Short mmCIF file of C-alpha atoms in Angstrom, two decimals:
data_model
loop_
_atom_site.label_atom_id
_atom_site.label_comp_id
_atom_site.label_asym_id
_atom_site.label_seq_id
_atom_site.Cartn_x
_atom_site.Cartn_y
_atom_site.Cartn_z
CA MET A 1 0.00 0.00 0.00
CA LYS A 2 2.85 2.38 0.80
CA ILE A 3 4.38 2.08 -2.67
CA LEU A 4 0.99 2.68 -4.30
CA PHE A 5 0.44 5.79 -2.19
CA GLU A 6 3.92 7.10 -3.06
CA LEU A 7 3.28 6.46 -6.75
CA GLY A 8 -0.02 8.33 -6.55
CA VAL A 9 1.61 11.34 -4.89
CA LEU A 10 4.47 11.30 -7.40
CA LEU A 11 2.03 11.07 -10.32
CA PHE A 12 0.11 14.09 -9.00
CA PHE A 13 3.34 16.06 -8.55
CA ILE A 14 4.69 15.27 -12.02
CA LEU A 15 1.43 16.07 -13.77
CA ARG A 16 1.24 19.37 -11.89
CA VAL A 17 4.80 20.35 -12.80
CA ASN A 18 5.34 18.87 -16.24
CA GLY A 19 1.86 18.42 -17.65
CA ASP A 20 0.64 15.34 -19.47
CA GLU A 21 3.50 13.54 -21.25
CA THR A 22 1.32 11.23 -23.33
CA ASP A 23 1.79 13.42 -26.42
CA TYR A 24 5.59 13.14 -26.34
CA CYS A 25 7.05 11.86 -29.63
CA TYR A 26 10.71 10.86 -29.58
CA GLU A 27 11.13 10.94 -33.37
CA LYS A 28 10.00 14.57 -33.42
CA ASP A 29 12.23 15.64 -30.55
CA GLU A 30 14.95 17.82 -32.12
CA ASN A 31 17.08 17.69 -28.99
CA PRO A 32 16.59 14.27 -27.35
CA TYR A 33 18.30 13.35 -24.11
CA ARG A 34 21.72 11.92 -24.95
CA ASN A 35 23.23 10.78 -21.65
CA PHE A 36 23.37 6.99 -21.24
CA SER A 37 26.01 6.58 -18.53
CA THR A 38 29.12 4.74 -19.79
CA TRP A 39 27.40 4.03 -23.12
CA THR A 40 27.09 7.74 -23.91
CA ALA A 41 28.55 8.76 -27.27
CA PHE A 42 31.85 10.60 -26.89
CA ASN A 43 30.77 13.39 -29.24
CA ASP A 44 27.76 14.16 -27.03
CA VAL A 45 29.88 15.18 -24.03
CA ARG A 46 33.26 16.24 -25.41
CA ALA A 47 34.33 19.84 -25.79
CA TRP A 48 33.92 20.86 -29.42
CA TRP A 49 36.36 23.75 -29.13
CA TYR A 50 39.65 23.73 -27.31
CA LYS A 51 42.47 26.21 -26.99
CA ASN A 52 45.04 25.78 -29.74
CA GLU A 53 48.23 24.24 -28.46
CA LEU A 54 50.35 26.68 -30.48
CA GLU A 55 50.02 29.45 -27.92
CA SER A 56 52.72 32.06 -28.35
CA GLY A 57 55.97 31.00 -26.78
CA CYS A 58 54.89 27.45 -25.85
CA LYS A 59 55.60 24.11 -27.49
CA PRO A 60 54.09 20.72 -26.53
CA ILE A 61 56.80 18.26 -25.52
CA TYR A 62 55.00 15.29 -23.89
CA VAL A 63 51.52 13.76 -23.53
CA TRP A 64 50.31 11.39 -20.79
CA SER A 65 46.99 9.74 -21.67
CA LEU A 66 44.50 7.23 -20.34
CA LEU A 67 41.98 6.04 -22.93
CA LYS A 68 38.93 3.89 -22.41
CA HIS A 69 39.05 1.05 -24.90
CA GLY A 70 36.25 -0.30 -27.07
CA VAL A 71 33.12 -2.33 -26.50
CA ARG A 72 33.42 -5.00 -23.86
CA SER A 73 31.84 -8.42 -24.19
CA PHE A 74 28.17 -8.63 -23.23
CA THR A 75 27.49 -10.04 -19.80
CA SER A 76 25.28 -13.11 -19.36
CA GLU A 77 22.57 -10.88 -17.84
CA GLU A 78 22.63 -8.53 -20.84
CA ILE A 79 22.46 -11.44 -23.30
CA LYS A 80 19.50 -12.93 -21.43
CA ARG A 81 17.65 -9.62 -21.46
CA SER A 82 18.39 -9.20 -25.15
CA ASN A 83 17.11 -12.71 -25.88
CA ASP A 84 13.71 -11.73 -24.50
CA LEU A 85 13.57 -8.36 -26.25
CA TRP A 86 12.15 -9.51 -29.59
CA ARG A 87 9.11 -10.93 -27.77
CA ILE A 88 8.52 -7.57 -26.09
CA VAL A 89 8.77 -5.80 -29.46
CA TRP A 90 6.18 -8.19 -30.89
CA ASP A 91 3.81 -7.30 -28.02
CA ILE A 92 4.48 -3.56 -28.45
CA LYS A 93 3.35 -3.80 -32.09
CA LYS A 94 0.24 -5.72 -31.09
CA ASN A 95 -0.58 -3.23 -28.32
CA TYR A 96 -0.40 -0.32 -30.75
CA GLU A 97 -2.59 -2.05 -33.33
CA GLU A 98 -5.16 -2.76 -30.63
CA LYS A 99 -5.03 0.92 -29.53
CA ARG A 100 -3.64 0.32 -26.05
CA SER A 101 -0.38 2.31 -26.31
CA THR A 102 0.18 6.07 -26.39
CA LEU A 103 3.04 5.95 -28.90
CA CYS A 104 2.86 8.48 -31.71
CA TRP A 105 2.74 7.10 -35.25
CA ASP A 106 6.36 8.08 -36.03
CA ASP A 107 7.67 6.20 -33.00
CA TYR A 108 5.55 3.13 -33.70
CA ASP A 109 6.58 3.15 -37.36
CA LYS A 110 10.27 3.08 -36.39
CA ILE A 111 9.67 0.15 -34.05
CA ARG A 112 7.67 -1.93 -36.53
CA SER A 113 10.01 -1.28 -39.45
CA SER A 114 13.27 -2.00 -37.60
CA PHE A 115 14.95 -5.35 -37.98
CA TRP A 116 14.93 -7.38 -34.77
CA LYS A 117 16.66 -10.58 -33.94
CA LYS A 118 17.06 -12.67 -30.87
CA ALA A 119 20.23 -11.28 -29.34
CA PHE A 120 23.42 -9.32 -29.84
CA ASP A 121 25.80 -12.24 -30.28
CA LYS A 122 29.59 -12.26 -30.54
CA ILE A 123 29.51 -11.34 -34.23
CA GLU A 124 27.29 -8.34 -33.54
CA SER A 125 29.59 -7.37 -30.68
CA GLU A 126 32.51 -7.30 -33.11
CA LYS A 127 30.56 -4.97 -35.39
CA LEU A 128 29.89 -2.62 -32.51
CA VAL A 129 33.62 -2.28 -31.93
CA GLU A 130 33.73 -0.32 -35.21
CA ARG A 131 32.34 2.63 -33.25
CA ALA A 132 35.35 2.48 -30.93
CA TYR A 133 37.75 2.12 -33.85
CA PHE A 134 36.34 5.23 -35.47
CA ASP A 135 36.52 7.25 -32.24
CA HIS A 136 40.05 6.19 -31.33
CA GLN A 137 41.38 6.89 -34.81
CA PHE A 138 39.88 10.35 -34.34
CA HIS A 139 41.55 10.62 -30.90
CA ALA A 140 44.93 9.73 -32.41
CA SER A 141 44.49 12.28 -35.18
CA HIS A 142 43.68 14.91 -32.56
CA MET A 143 46.75 13.92 -30.52
CA LYS A 144 49.05 14.67 -33.44
CA GLY A 145 48.34 18.33 -32.77
CA PHE A 146 49.89 17.98 -29.31
CA ILE A 147 53.02 16.13 -30.44
CA ASP A 148 56.02 18.03 -31.73
CA SER A 149 57.08 16.11 -34.83
CA ALA A 150 58.25 18.90 -37.09
CA HIS A 151 61.75 17.50 -37.59
CA ILE A 152 61.29 13.77 -36.98
CA ILE A 153 59.34 10.81 -38.28
CA LEU A 154 57.23 9.41 -35.46
CA THR A 155 58.03 5.78 -34.66
CA LYS A 156 57.14 3.43 -31.82
CA ASP A 157 60.40 4.40 -30.07
CA TYR A 158 58.91 7.78 -29.17
CA PHE A 159 55.92 6.29 -27.30
CA ASP A 160 54.86 3.95 -24.54
CA PHE A 161 51.69 2.04 -25.47
CA GLN A 162 50.36 -0.18 -22.68
CA ILE A 163 47.15 -2.21 -22.52
CA SER A 164 45.25 -4.59 -20.29
CA LYS A 165 44.95 -8.19 -21.40
CA SER A 166 41.61 -7.93 -23.22
CA LYS A 167 40.65 -8.06 -26.88
CA GLY A 168 38.99 -4.66 -26.67
CA ALA A 169 42.18 -3.00 -25.42
CA ASN A 170 44.29 -4.97 -27.91
CA ASP A 171 42.31 -3.93 -31.00
CA THR A 172 41.80 -0.34 -29.85
CA ALA A 173 45.51 0.21 -29.19
CA ILE A 174 46.41 -1.12 -32.64
CA LYS A 175 43.92 1.19 -34.35
CA PHE A 176 45.08 4.18 -32.30
CA SER A 177 48.80 3.54 -32.78
CA ASN A 178 48.38 2.87 -36.50
CA GLU A 179 46.76 6.27 -36.92
CA LEU A 180 49.38 8.01 -34.78
CA LEU A 181 52.36 6.34 -36.46
CA ASN A 182 50.89 6.11 -39.99
CA THR A 183 51.37 2.33 -39.93
CA TYR A 184 47.88 1.52 -41.16
CA GLN A 185 48.40 -2.15 -42.07
CA VAL A 186 50.01 -3.27 -38.79
CA LYS A 187 47.97 -5.87 -36.90
CA ASP A 188 50.50 -7.19 -34.39
CA LEU A 189 51.05 -5.53 -31.01
CA LYS A 190 54.83 -5.86 -31.05
CA GLU A 191 55.23 -4.11 -34.39
CA ASN A 192 53.91 -0.89 -32.84
CA GLY A 193 55.64 -1.45 -29.48
CA ILE A 194 52.43 -2.18 -27.56
CA VAL A 195 52.93 -4.12 -24.31
CA VAL A 196 50.50 -5.76 -21.87
CA ASN A 197 50.50 -4.46 -18.29
CA ASP A 198 47.74 -6.17 -16.33
CA THR A 199 49.33 -5.25 -13.00
CA LEU A 200 48.66 -1.56 -13.63
CA LEU A 201 45.59 -1.71 -15.86
CA ARG A 202 43.53 -4.69 -14.72
CA THR A 203 43.65 -4.28 -10.97
CA ARG A 204 40.04 -5.17 -10.20
CA SER A 205 40.22 -8.54 -11.96
CA ASN A 206 43.27 -9.44 -9.86
CA CYS A 207 41.84 -8.12 -6.59
CA SER A 208 40.40 -10.69 -4.19
CA LYS A 209 39.00 -7.93 -1.97
CA TRP A 210 36.95 -6.32 -4.70
CA THR A 211 33.19 -6.70 -4.44
CA ALA A 212 30.47 -4.87 -6.31
CA ASN A 213 28.34 -2.91 -3.84
CA ASN A 214 24.93 -2.47 -5.47
CA THR A 215 22.93 -1.86 -2.29
CA GLU A 216 22.01 1.74 -3.15
CA ALA A 217 21.27 0.94 -6.79
CA ASP A 218 19.06 -2.00 -5.79
CA ALA A 219 17.24 0.18 -3.27
CA PHE A 220 16.68 2.83 -5.95
CA ILE A 221 14.96 0.24 -8.14
CA GLN A 222 12.43 -0.23 -5.33
CA SER A 223 11.89 3.50 -4.88
CA SER A 224 8.74 5.29 -6.00
CA VAL A 225 10.83 7.33 -8.49
CA PHE A 226 12.04 4.28 -10.41
CA GLN A 227 8.77 2.38 -10.06
CA PHE A 228 6.90 5.31 -11.54
CA VAL A 229 9.17 5.22 -14.60
CA ARG A 230 8.49 1.50 -14.85
CA LEU A 231 4.74 2.20 -14.76
CA LYS A 232 4.97 5.03 -17.30
CA VAL A 233 7.05 3.03 -19.79
CA SER A 234 4.72 0.03 -19.52
CA THR A 235 1.64 2.18 -20.07
CA ARG A 236 3.22 4.10 -22.92
CA LEU A 237 3.95 0.83 -24.72
CA GLY A 238 0.41 -0.45 -24.15
CA PHE A 239 0.93 -3.07 -21.45
CA THR A 240 -1.90 -3.51 -18.95
CA SER A 241 0.48 -4.55 -16.16
CA PRO A 242 3.97 -3.22 -15.39
CA LEU A 243 6.87 -4.75 -17.27
CA SER A 244 9.59 -6.35 -15.17
CA VAL A 245 12.69 -4.38 -14.21
CA GLU A 246 14.67 -6.74 -16.49
CA ASN A 247 12.38 -5.85 -19.41
CA ILE A 248 12.71 -2.11 -18.75
CA THR A 249 16.49 -2.50 -18.56
CA ALA A 250 16.58 -4.45 -21.85
CA ILE A 251 14.59 -1.73 -23.60
CA TYR A 252 16.92 0.94 -22.18
CA GLU A 253 20.05 -0.97 -23.24
CA SER A 254 18.65 -1.39 -26.74
CA CYS A 255 17.98 2.35 -26.93
CA ALA A 256 21.56 3.12 -25.86
CA LEU A 257 23.07 0.57 -28.28
CA TRP A 258 21.10 1.74 -31.30
CA ARG A 259 21.65 5.40 -30.52
CA ASN A 260 25.32 5.49 -29.58
CA LEU A 261 27.16 2.40 -30.75
CA ILE A 262 25.85 1.25 -34.10
CA LEU A 263 27.36 3.25 -36.94
CA PHE A 264 25.61 4.45 -40.08
CA THR A 265 22.05 4.33 -38.78
CA LYS A 266 19.74 6.98 -37.40
CA ALA A 267 17.27 4.39 -36.14
CA ARG A 268 16.84 4.29 -32.39
CA PRO A 269 13.38 2.70 -32.14
CA LEU A 270 13.03 1.72 -28.48
CA CYS A 271 14.15 5.12 -27.22
CA ALA A 272 10.51 6.00 -27.85
CA ALA A 273 9.62 4.11 -24.67
CA PHE A 274 11.17 6.87 -22.55
CA THR A 275 10.58 10.56 -22.05
CA PRO A 276 13.63 12.74 -21.25
CA ASP A 277 12.73 12.62 -17.55
CA ASP A 278 12.57 8.81 -17.69
CA LEU A 279 16.04 8.66 -19.22
CA LYS A 280 17.40 10.89 -16.44
CA VAL A 281 16.09 8.43 -13.86
CA MET A 282 17.70 5.50 -15.69
CA GLU A 283 20.97 7.45 -15.88
CA TYR A 284 20.87 8.09 -12.13
CA TYR A 285 20.37 4.37 -11.48
CA LEU A 286 23.58 3.65 -13.41
CA ASP A 287 25.36 6.55 -11.72
CA LEU A 288 24.60 4.90 -8.38
CA LYS A 289 26.08 1.62 -9.62
CA HIS A 290 29.29 3.28 -10.82
CA TYR A 291 29.55 5.55 -7.76
CA TYR A 292 29.57 2.54 -5.44
CA GLU A 293 31.63 0.30 -7.70
CA PHE A 294 34.31 2.57 -9.18
CA GLY A 295 33.80 5.91 -7.43
CA TYR A 296 33.63 7.61 -4.05
CA GLY A 297 31.25 5.01 -2.65
CA ASN A 298 33.93 2.30 -2.79
CA SER A 299 37.00 2.64 -0.57
CA LEU A 300 39.09 0.52 -2.97
CA SER A 301 38.48 2.87 -5.90
CA LYS A 302 41.08 5.39 -4.72
CA LYS A 303 43.58 2.59 -4.29
CA ILE A 304 43.01 1.34 -7.83
CA GLY A 305 43.40 4.87 -9.18
CA CYS A 306 46.47 5.65 -7.10
CA SER A 307 49.00 3.68 -9.16
CA LEU A 308 47.99 5.49 -12.33
CA VAL A 309 48.06 8.89 -10.62
CA LYS A 310 51.59 8.18 -9.32
CA ASP A 311 52.66 7.02 -12.79
CA MET A 312 51.35 10.26 -14.28
CA LEU A 313 53.17 12.36 -11.66
CA ASN A 314 56.46 10.51 -12.10
CA LYS A 315 56.44 10.75 -15.89
CA LEU A 316 55.46 14.43 -15.96
CA ARG A 317 58.15 15.22 -13.39
CA TYR A 318 60.76 13.23 -15.32
CA HIS A 319 60.00 14.79 -18.71
CA GLY A 320 59.64 18.24 -17.17
CA GLU A 321 63.16 18.07 -15.79
CA LEU A 322 64.87 16.73 -18.94
CA PRO A 323 67.16 19.28 -20.57
CA ALA A 324 66.32 20.33 -24.12
CA GLY A 325 67.85 18.15 -26.81
CA ASP A 326 68.23 15.04 -24.65
CA SER A 327 68.53 11.67 -26.32
CA VAL A 328 65.59 10.20 -28.24
CA ASN A 329 65.33 7.25 -25.87
CA LYS A 330 64.77 9.57 -22.92
CA GLN A 331 62.74 12.20 -24.71
CA LYS A 332 59.55 10.22 -25.27
CA LYS A 333 56.72 12.08 -26.94
CA GLY A 334 53.89 10.34 -25.14
CA THR A 335 52.53 7.57 -22.94
CA PHE A 336 49.18 6.01 -23.81
CA TYR A 337 47.33 3.55 -21.57
CA PHE A 338 44.24 1.67 -22.80
CA ALA A 339 42.03 0.51 -19.97
CA ASP A 340 38.44 0.52 -18.64
CA ASP A 341 35.97 2.40 -16.44
CA GLU A 342 37.59 1.15 -13.25
CA ASN A 343 40.88 2.86 -14.13
CA LEU A 344 39.43 6.13 -15.38
CA MET A 345 36.94 6.53 -12.54
CA GLY A 346 39.57 5.39 -10.05
CA MET A 347 41.91 8.16 -11.21
CA ILE A 348 39.12 10.74 -11.04
CA THR A 349 38.28 9.60 -7.50
CA LYS A 350 41.90 9.56 -6.35
CA MET A 351 42.43 13.10 -7.63
CA GLY A 352 39.29 14.30 -5.85
CA LEU A 353 37.57 15.43 -9.04
CA TYR A 354 33.78 15.72 -9.32
CA HIS A 355 33.31 15.00 -5.63
CA ASP A 356 29.83 15.60 -4.20
CA ASP A 357 29.56 16.97 -0.68
CA VAL A 358 26.29 15.06 -0.42
CA PRO A 359 26.81 11.40 -1.41
CA LEU A 360 24.59 9.88 -4.08
CA LYS A 361 21.89 7.81 -2.38
CA HIS A 362 18.81 5.86 -3.43
CA ASP A 363 16.52 8.36 -1.68
CA ASN A 364 17.92 11.74 -2.77
CA TYR A 365 17.31 11.69 -6.52
CA GLN A 366 15.15 14.84 -6.46
CA PHE A 367 18.12 16.75 -5.03
CA GLN A 368 20.88 15.05 -7.02
CA LYS A 369 19.21 15.10 -10.44
CA ARG A 370 20.32 18.70 -10.89
CA ASN A 371 23.08 19.17 -8.32
CA ARG A 372 25.37 16.16 -8.58
CA LYS A 373 28.88 16.38 -10.00
CA TRP A 374 29.30 12.61 -10.37
CA ARG A 375 27.77 11.86 -13.78
CA SER A 376 29.16 8.77 -15.46
CA SER A 377 27.86 10.03 -18.82
CA SER A 378 30.30 12.95 -18.85
CA LEU A 379 33.08 11.30 -16.80
CA SER A 380 33.41 8.00 -18.65
CA PRO A 381 31.47 7.98 -21.93
CA PHE A 382 32.15 5.51 -24.68
CA THR A 383 35.87 5.77 -25.70
CA ALA A 384 36.59 8.36 -22.97
CA THR A 385 39.96 10.14 -22.82
CA LEU A 386 42.06 11.75 -20.12
CA HIS A 387 45.06 13.74 -21.39
CA VAL A 388 47.74 15.76 -19.63
CA VAL A 389 49.85 17.78 -22.10
CA LEU A 390 53.24 19.11 -21.00
CA PHE A 391 54.50 22.32 -22.63
CA ASN A 392 57.88 24.05 -22.70
CA CYS A 393 57.31 27.80 -22.72
CA ASN A 394 59.50 30.92 -22.73
CA ASN A 395 62.45 30.87 -20.29
CA ASN A 396 62.15 27.06 -20.16
CA GLU A 397 59.01 27.30 -18.01
CA LYS A 398 57.09 24.00 -17.97
CA THR A 399 53.29 24.16 -17.97
CA ILE A 400 50.50 21.63 -18.42
CA GLU A 401 46.96 21.46 -19.71
CA PHE A 402 44.65 18.83 -18.25
CA PHE A 403 41.75 17.48 -20.35
CA LEU A 404 38.92 15.06 -19.60
CA ASN A 405 37.07 14.20 -22.80
CA ARG A 406 38.66 17.29 -24.36
CA ASN A 407 37.17 19.51 -21.63
CA ASN A 408 39.87 21.60 -19.97
CA ILE A 409 40.05 20.87 -16.23
CA LYS A 410 41.54 23.48 -13.90
CA TYR A 411 42.79 21.48 -10.95
CA GLY A 412 43.32 22.69 -7.38
CA ALA A 413 45.41 25.87 -7.22
CA CYS A 414 45.34 25.96 -11.04
CA LYS A 415 41.75 27.26 -10.77
CA ASP A 416 43.13 30.62 -9.64
CA ILE A 417 45.20 31.03 -12.81
CA ALA A 418 43.60 33.00 -15.64
CA SER A 419 45.12 30.85 -18.38
CA ASN A 420 44.16 27.23 -19.06
CA ARG A 421 47.85 26.48 -18.63
CA CYS A 422 49.09 25.62 -15.16
CA PRO A 423 52.75 25.65 -14.04
CA LEU A 424 53.96 22.07 -13.85
CA LYS A 425 55.26 22.48 -10.29
CA THR A 426 51.89 23.83 -9.13
CA PHE A 427 50.03 20.93 -10.72
CA LEU A 428 52.39 18.30 -9.32
CA ALA A 429 52.17 19.78 -5.82
CA GLU A 430 48.36 19.85 -5.94
CA VAL A 431 48.02 16.25 -7.10
CA GLN A 432 50.64 15.08 -4.60
CA LYS A 433 48.38 16.29 -1.77
CA ASN A 434 46.01 13.42 -2.56
CA ILE A 435 48.72 10.75 -2.56
CA GLU A 436 49.26 8.74 0.59
CA GLU A 437 51.58 5.78 0.40
CA LYS A 438 49.14 3.57 2.33
CA ASP A 439 46.60 4.15 -0.45
CA CYS A 440 49.15 3.18 -3.11
CA ASP A 441 50.29 -0.02 -1.44
CA GLU A 442 50.57 -2.58 -4.24
CA ASP A 443 49.42 -5.31 -1.84
CA PHE A 444 46.16 -3.61 -0.89
CA CYS A 445 44.13 -6.36 -2.56
CA LYS A 446 45.62 -9.09 -0.41
CA ALA A 447 43.96 -10.28 2.78
CA SER A 448 45.07 -8.68 6.02
CA GLY A 449 48.19 -10.22 7.50
CA ASN A 450 46.97 -9.98 11.12
CA SER A 451 44.52 -12.85 11.10
CA THR A 452 44.86 -13.27 14.91
CA ILE A 453 43.23 -9.91 15.54
CA SER A 454 40.44 -10.65 13.07
CA TYR A 455 39.80 -14.04 14.63
CA SER A 456 39.80 -12.63 18.16
CA PHE A 457 37.37 -9.93 17.14
CA ILE A 458 34.98 -12.49 15.62
CA VAL A 459 35.17 -14.63 18.80
CA MET A 460 34.48 -11.58 20.96
CA ILE A 461 31.39 -10.64 18.93
CA GLY A 462 30.19 -14.25 19.06
CA CYS A 463 30.52 -14.37 22.84
CA PHE A 464 28.63 -11.10 23.16
CA LEU A 465 25.74 -12.37 21.04
CA VAL A 466 25.52 -15.63 23.00
CA SER A 467 25.42 -13.71 26.27
CA ARG A 468 22.41 -11.76 25.02
CA LEU A 469 20.36 -14.89 24.27
#
């Protein structure tokens, strides 16, 4: 009864504020909502304009980059949901024909005319990787503008390319390095100097302590906010009883896949199931999952990000101190790591970026929907990039520019500087404030060595509970 009452109150509130949404038509929306958490298209959140690197008196000398690689394999849960999707689509068509849904004709026409099959299988997954290939070739082309190559031919000797041991990272690094080095036919990692570094880039998979904490996300699913979206989507599609959460999720995933990952098509049929407000609720659900898995809601996230932050500091410090004209082997032009959400969000968390004073919770959506800084759509979209560019300016002054998805980030004391450039020493000192050696302990994933204390504590608690019986 409580959930029904909450839904009734929420329905009254939404209708009072937003009016009746039954006339919404996705196909006619000239500015549809584009944020789909980590499946958001890079071009929908990146900065379209950035300050030209050829600022008077400054020359780029080194780039440190972390790049999110291509499409991962589908999980068993996603495949199961996708297997059931074609049946839902069949029912959606039937519901419209029997005048039970509120879909506009344009939306229904897109759904009925789109080709549906049982599931996105491995072959389809390979096709989706084309989106990542296209983006990362574009990233590499953009990077050429930050690499001083006026008097040299760029070869693998000028770069460090490191990947995690996954096919997505493997293929993405080859495409990126081929574009950067103009070696377009190379297919082997070694030919472009690409090495595997799972210790640095696949920490979570090798961490026995790591557990996914989905308590807040699961609680949000049960909230009146999410349940109202479930009711609205079901009604909009013509169902007389609410679809399951799994069905709603499958429809949402299909919308994100069609809209952001599949090249050369403007079709995004099942996005019609959601209004912009519905999509914001779905995005928040995924933000909760990432916040408590890879972000500030997980104490291990900072530890996973710490190794990469230290690597960035060490390399920037090293290249910033090298005298001009040093040997080629020392004077690298760039370091490029290809990894996943855990690494990118871990770095963001370790550096204290996009930190909310009020934590994301299952029961504060109405506050956080406008106020939160932690938005996985803008932090870690599809093929996300984090770049730090080191410049040598007049009087041998070293400065940096820090970019997340091409958006210039002014970090710490750098915020007080009028220019986008920040003195290297200022940047290093600010980042160093967030580094504690205990957080960067390489053995943090191992079980505690003091098992006697743990055992004694368990015995003590057990004795206390028995005494209370």
